[in-house]
GROMACS .gro file of C-alpha atoms in nm:
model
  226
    1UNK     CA    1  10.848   6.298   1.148
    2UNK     CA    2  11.070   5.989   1.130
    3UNK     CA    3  11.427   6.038   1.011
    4UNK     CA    4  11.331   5.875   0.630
    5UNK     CA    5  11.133   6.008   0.375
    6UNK     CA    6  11.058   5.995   0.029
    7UNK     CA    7  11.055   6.342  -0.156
    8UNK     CA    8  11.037   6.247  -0.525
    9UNK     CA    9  11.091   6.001  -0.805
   10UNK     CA   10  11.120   5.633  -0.785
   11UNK     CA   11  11.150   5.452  -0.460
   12UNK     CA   12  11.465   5.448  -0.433
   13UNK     CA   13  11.505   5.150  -0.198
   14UNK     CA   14  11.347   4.924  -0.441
   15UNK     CA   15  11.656   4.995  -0.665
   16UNK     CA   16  12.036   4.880  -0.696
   17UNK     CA   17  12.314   5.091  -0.835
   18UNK     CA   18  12.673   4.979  -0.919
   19UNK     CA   19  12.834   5.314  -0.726
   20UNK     CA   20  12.765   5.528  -0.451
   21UNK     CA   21  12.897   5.844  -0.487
   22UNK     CA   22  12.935   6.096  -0.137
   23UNK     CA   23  12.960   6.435  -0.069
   24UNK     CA   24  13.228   6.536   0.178
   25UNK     CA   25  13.144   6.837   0.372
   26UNK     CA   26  12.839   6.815   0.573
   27UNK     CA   27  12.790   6.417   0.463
   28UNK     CA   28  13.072   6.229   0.549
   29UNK     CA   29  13.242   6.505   0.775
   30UNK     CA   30  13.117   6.785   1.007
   31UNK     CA   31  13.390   7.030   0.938
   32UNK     CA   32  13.052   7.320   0.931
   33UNK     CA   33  13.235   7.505   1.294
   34UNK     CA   34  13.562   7.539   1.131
   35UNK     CA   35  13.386   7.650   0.804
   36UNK     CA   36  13.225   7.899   0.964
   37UNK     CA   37  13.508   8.071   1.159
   38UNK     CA   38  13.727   8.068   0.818
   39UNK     CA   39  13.472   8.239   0.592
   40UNK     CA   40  13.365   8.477   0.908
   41UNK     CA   41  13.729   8.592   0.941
   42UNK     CA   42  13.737   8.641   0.546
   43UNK     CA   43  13.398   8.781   0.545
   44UNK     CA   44  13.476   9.092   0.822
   45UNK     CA   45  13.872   9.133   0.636
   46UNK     CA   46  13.659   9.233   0.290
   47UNK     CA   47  13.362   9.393   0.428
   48UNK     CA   48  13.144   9.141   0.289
   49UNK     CA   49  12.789   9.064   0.463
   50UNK     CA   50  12.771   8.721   0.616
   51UNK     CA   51  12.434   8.635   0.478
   52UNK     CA   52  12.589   8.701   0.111
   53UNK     CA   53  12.750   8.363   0.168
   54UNK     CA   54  12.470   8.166   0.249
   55UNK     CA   55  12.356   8.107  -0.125
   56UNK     CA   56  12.679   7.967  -0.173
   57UNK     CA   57  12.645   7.661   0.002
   58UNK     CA   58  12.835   7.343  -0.155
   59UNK     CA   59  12.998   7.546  -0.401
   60UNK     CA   60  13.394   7.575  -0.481
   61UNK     CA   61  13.558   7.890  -0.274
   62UNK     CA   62  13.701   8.003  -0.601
   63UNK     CA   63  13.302   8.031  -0.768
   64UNK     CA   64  13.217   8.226  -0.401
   65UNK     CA   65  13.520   8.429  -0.485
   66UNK     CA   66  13.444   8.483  -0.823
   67UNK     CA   67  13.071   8.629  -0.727
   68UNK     CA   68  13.118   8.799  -0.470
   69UNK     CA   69  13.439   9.011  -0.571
   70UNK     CA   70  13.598   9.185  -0.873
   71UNK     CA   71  13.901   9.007  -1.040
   72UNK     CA   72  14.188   9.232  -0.943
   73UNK     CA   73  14.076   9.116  -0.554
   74UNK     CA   74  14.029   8.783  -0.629
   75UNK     CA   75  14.377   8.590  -0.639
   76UNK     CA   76  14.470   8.757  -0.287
   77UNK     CA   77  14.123   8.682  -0.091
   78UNK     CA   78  14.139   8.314  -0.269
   79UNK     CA   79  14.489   8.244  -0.109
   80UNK     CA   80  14.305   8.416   0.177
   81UNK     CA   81  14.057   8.174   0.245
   82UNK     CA   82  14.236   7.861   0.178
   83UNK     CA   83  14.496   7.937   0.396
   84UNK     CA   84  14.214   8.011   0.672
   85UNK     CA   85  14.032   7.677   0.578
   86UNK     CA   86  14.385   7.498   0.590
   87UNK     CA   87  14.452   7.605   0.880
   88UNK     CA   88  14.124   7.564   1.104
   89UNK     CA   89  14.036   7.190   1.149
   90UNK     CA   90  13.928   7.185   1.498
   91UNK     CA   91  13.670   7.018   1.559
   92UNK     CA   92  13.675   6.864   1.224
   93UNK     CA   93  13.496   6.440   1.264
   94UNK     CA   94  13.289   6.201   1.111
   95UNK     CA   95  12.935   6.291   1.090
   96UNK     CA   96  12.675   5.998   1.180
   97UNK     CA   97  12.673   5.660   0.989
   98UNK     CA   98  13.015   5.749   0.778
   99UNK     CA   99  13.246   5.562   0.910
  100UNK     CA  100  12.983   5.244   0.946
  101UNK     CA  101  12.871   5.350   0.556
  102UNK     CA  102  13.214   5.285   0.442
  103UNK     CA  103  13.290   4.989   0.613
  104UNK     CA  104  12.971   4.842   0.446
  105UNK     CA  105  13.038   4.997   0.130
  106UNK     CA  106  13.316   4.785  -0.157
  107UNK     CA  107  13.574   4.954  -0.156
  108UNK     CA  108  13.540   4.977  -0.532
  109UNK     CA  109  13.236   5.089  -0.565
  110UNK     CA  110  13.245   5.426  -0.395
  111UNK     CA  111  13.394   5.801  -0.481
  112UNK     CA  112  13.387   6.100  -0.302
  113UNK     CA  113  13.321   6.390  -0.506
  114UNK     CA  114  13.400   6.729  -0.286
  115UNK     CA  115  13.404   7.110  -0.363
  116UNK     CA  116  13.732   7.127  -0.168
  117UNK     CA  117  14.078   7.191  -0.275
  118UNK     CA  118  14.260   6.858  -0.293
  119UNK     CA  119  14.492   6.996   0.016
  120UNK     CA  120  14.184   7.080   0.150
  121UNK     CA  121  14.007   6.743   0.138
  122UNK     CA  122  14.320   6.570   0.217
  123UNK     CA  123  14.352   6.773   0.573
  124UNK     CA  124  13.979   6.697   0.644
  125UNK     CA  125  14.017   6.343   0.569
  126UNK     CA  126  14.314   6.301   0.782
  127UNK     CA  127  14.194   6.481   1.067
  128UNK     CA  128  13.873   6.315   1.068
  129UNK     CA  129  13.987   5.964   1.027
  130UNK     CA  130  13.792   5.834   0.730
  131UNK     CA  131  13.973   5.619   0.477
  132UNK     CA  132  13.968   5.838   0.166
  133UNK     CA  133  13.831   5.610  -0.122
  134UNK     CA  134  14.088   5.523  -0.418
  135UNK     CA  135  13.839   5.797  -0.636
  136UNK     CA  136  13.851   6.162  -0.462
  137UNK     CA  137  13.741   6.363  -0.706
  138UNK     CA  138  13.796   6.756  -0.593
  139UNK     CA  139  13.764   7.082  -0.782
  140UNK     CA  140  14.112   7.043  -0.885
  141UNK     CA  141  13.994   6.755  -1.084
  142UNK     CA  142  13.740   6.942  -1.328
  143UNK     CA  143  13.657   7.249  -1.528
  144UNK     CA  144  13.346   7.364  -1.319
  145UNK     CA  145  13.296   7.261  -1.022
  146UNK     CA  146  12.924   7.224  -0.827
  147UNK     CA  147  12.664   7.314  -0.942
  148UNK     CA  148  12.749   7.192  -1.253
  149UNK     CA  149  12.750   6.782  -1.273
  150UNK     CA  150  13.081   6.780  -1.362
  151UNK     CA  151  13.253   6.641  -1.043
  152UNK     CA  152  12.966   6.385  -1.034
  153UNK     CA  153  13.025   6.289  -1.429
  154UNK     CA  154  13.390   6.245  -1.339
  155UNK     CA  155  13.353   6.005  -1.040
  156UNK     CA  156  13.141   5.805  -1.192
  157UNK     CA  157  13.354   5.819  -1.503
  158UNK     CA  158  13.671   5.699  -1.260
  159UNK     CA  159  13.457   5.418  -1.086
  160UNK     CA  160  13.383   5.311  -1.482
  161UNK     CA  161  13.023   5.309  -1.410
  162UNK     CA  162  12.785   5.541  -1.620
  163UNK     CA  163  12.651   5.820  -1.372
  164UNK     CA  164  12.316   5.687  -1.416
  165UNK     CA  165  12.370   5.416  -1.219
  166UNK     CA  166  12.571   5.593  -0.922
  167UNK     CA  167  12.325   5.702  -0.623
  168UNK     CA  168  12.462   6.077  -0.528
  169UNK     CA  169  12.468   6.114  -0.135
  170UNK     CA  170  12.468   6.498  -0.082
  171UNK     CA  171  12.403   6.751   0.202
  172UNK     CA  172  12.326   7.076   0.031
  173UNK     CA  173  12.082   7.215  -0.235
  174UNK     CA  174  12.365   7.265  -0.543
  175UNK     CA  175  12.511   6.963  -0.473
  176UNK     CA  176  12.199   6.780  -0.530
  177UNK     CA  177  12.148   7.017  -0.840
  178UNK     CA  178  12.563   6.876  -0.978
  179UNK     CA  179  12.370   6.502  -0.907
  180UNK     CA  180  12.055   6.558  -1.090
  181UNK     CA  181  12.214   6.736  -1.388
  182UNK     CA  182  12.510   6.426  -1.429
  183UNK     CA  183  12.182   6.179  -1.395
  184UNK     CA  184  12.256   6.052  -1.069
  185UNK     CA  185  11.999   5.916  -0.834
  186UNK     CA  186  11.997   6.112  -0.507
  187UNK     CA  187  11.977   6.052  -0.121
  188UNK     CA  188  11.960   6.381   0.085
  189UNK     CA  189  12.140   6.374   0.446
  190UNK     CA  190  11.962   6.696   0.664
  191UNK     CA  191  12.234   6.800   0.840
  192UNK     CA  192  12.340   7.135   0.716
  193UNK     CA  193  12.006   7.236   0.496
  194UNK     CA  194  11.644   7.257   0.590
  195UNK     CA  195  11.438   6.987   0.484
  196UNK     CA  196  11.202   7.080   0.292
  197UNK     CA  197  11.521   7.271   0.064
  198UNK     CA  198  11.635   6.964  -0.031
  199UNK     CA  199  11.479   6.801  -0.353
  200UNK     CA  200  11.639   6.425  -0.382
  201UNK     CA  201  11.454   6.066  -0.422
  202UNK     CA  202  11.516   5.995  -0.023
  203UNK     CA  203  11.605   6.233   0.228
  204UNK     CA  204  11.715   6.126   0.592
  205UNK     CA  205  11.841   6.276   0.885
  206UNK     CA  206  12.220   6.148   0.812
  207UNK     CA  207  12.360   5.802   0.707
  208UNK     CA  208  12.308   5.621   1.049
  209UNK     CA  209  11.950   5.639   0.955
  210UNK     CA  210  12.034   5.367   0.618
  211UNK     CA  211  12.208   5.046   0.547
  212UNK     CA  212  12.396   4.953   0.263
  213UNK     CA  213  12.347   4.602   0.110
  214UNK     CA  214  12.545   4.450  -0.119
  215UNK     CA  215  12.489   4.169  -0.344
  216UNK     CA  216  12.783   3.960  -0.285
  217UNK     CA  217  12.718   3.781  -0.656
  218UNK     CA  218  12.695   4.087  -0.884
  219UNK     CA  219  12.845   4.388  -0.645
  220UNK     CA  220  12.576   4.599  -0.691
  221UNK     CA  221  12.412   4.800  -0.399
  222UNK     CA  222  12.094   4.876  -0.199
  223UNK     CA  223  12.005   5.156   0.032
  224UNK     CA  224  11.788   5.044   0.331
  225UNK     CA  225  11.599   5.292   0.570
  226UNK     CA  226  11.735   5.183   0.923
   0.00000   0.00000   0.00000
């Protein structure tokens, strides 16, 4: 299999878009080790089944919280698990083709759009060494976080482009649910989902395998399989 595909709608690199729009976790940054050992130390404290947390993949802690306990445990295993996430970034680095994506990329013209904490996705940032973009949109930043569109909406929203013309880079299944819902176009990296899970216009193995081209007259972008 070659590391591009088409899954659905339009072919997407016969398109332009004014925005591009990333995931953090999993698409910019492989922070998936540290991830891992935080919720597996939160996991055994509460009793809680490790495969309960798979279906909760791209999601805010505080929804995974929310689901998984009742509310007078909540507050305590939140602080829990954002002090274990806090304090567990080893190992924490750009994944494939980020760093070269944003160096291609107008500065203008791209958001992330994480389901992290803003201390969070400030740590991760730092510790990786990507530039954050002047639009980080994290859960702080909305009333519901992924799956519902709204950190998508309010990226795009902040870039003053309308969602529909922002392509969504995402790694995991609700994430690419959040882009679909805000009307985003979507390009699927596979590097913490199976493939055939994700549903988005283009899926590749991870952003070495595109190029970003830029129209130097009108600013607006192109995706290129590479």
């Amino acid at each position: 299999m070659t590391g591009t595909e088409k899954t659905q709608g339009g072919e997407l690199t016969e398109r332009d878009f004014a925005a591009v729009i990333f995931d953090m976790d999993g698409t910019l940054i492989d922070s998936t080790p540290a991830v891992v050992r935080s919720w597996t130390i939160w996991a055994g404290e509460l009793g809680i089944p490790l495969e309960r947390l798979e279906e909760f993949h791209g999601v805010p802690a505080e929804s995974t919280v929310a689901e998984l306990l009742p509310p007078q445990l909540r507050k305590a295993a939140l602080d829990r698990i954002n002090e274990l996430e806090l304090t567990d970034l080893d190992g924490v680095r750009p994944l494939p083709g980020a760093t070269e994506s944003f160096r291609m990329l107008p500065a203008d013209r791209i958001a992330i759009a994480t389901s992290c904490t803003a201390p969070l996705a400030a740590a991760r940032l730092k510790v990786s060494g990507l530039e954050p973009p002047a639009v980080l949109v994290t859960v702080d930043d909305v009333a519901r976080g992924k799956p519902a569109p709204d950190p998508y909406l309010k990226a795009a929203a902040l870039l003053g482009q309308p969602a529909t013309d922002c392509l969504v880079v995402e790694d995991a299944v609700k994430g690419l649910r959040s882009a679909r819902d805000a009307g985003c176009a979507t390009l699927a990296v596979v590097t913490t989902s199976p493939r055939d899970a994700l549903t988005a216009d283009l899926v590749v193995d991870n952003l070495s395998r595109v190029l970003w081209v830029t129209d130097p007259a009108t600013g607006r972008i192109r995706v290129q399989p590479n």
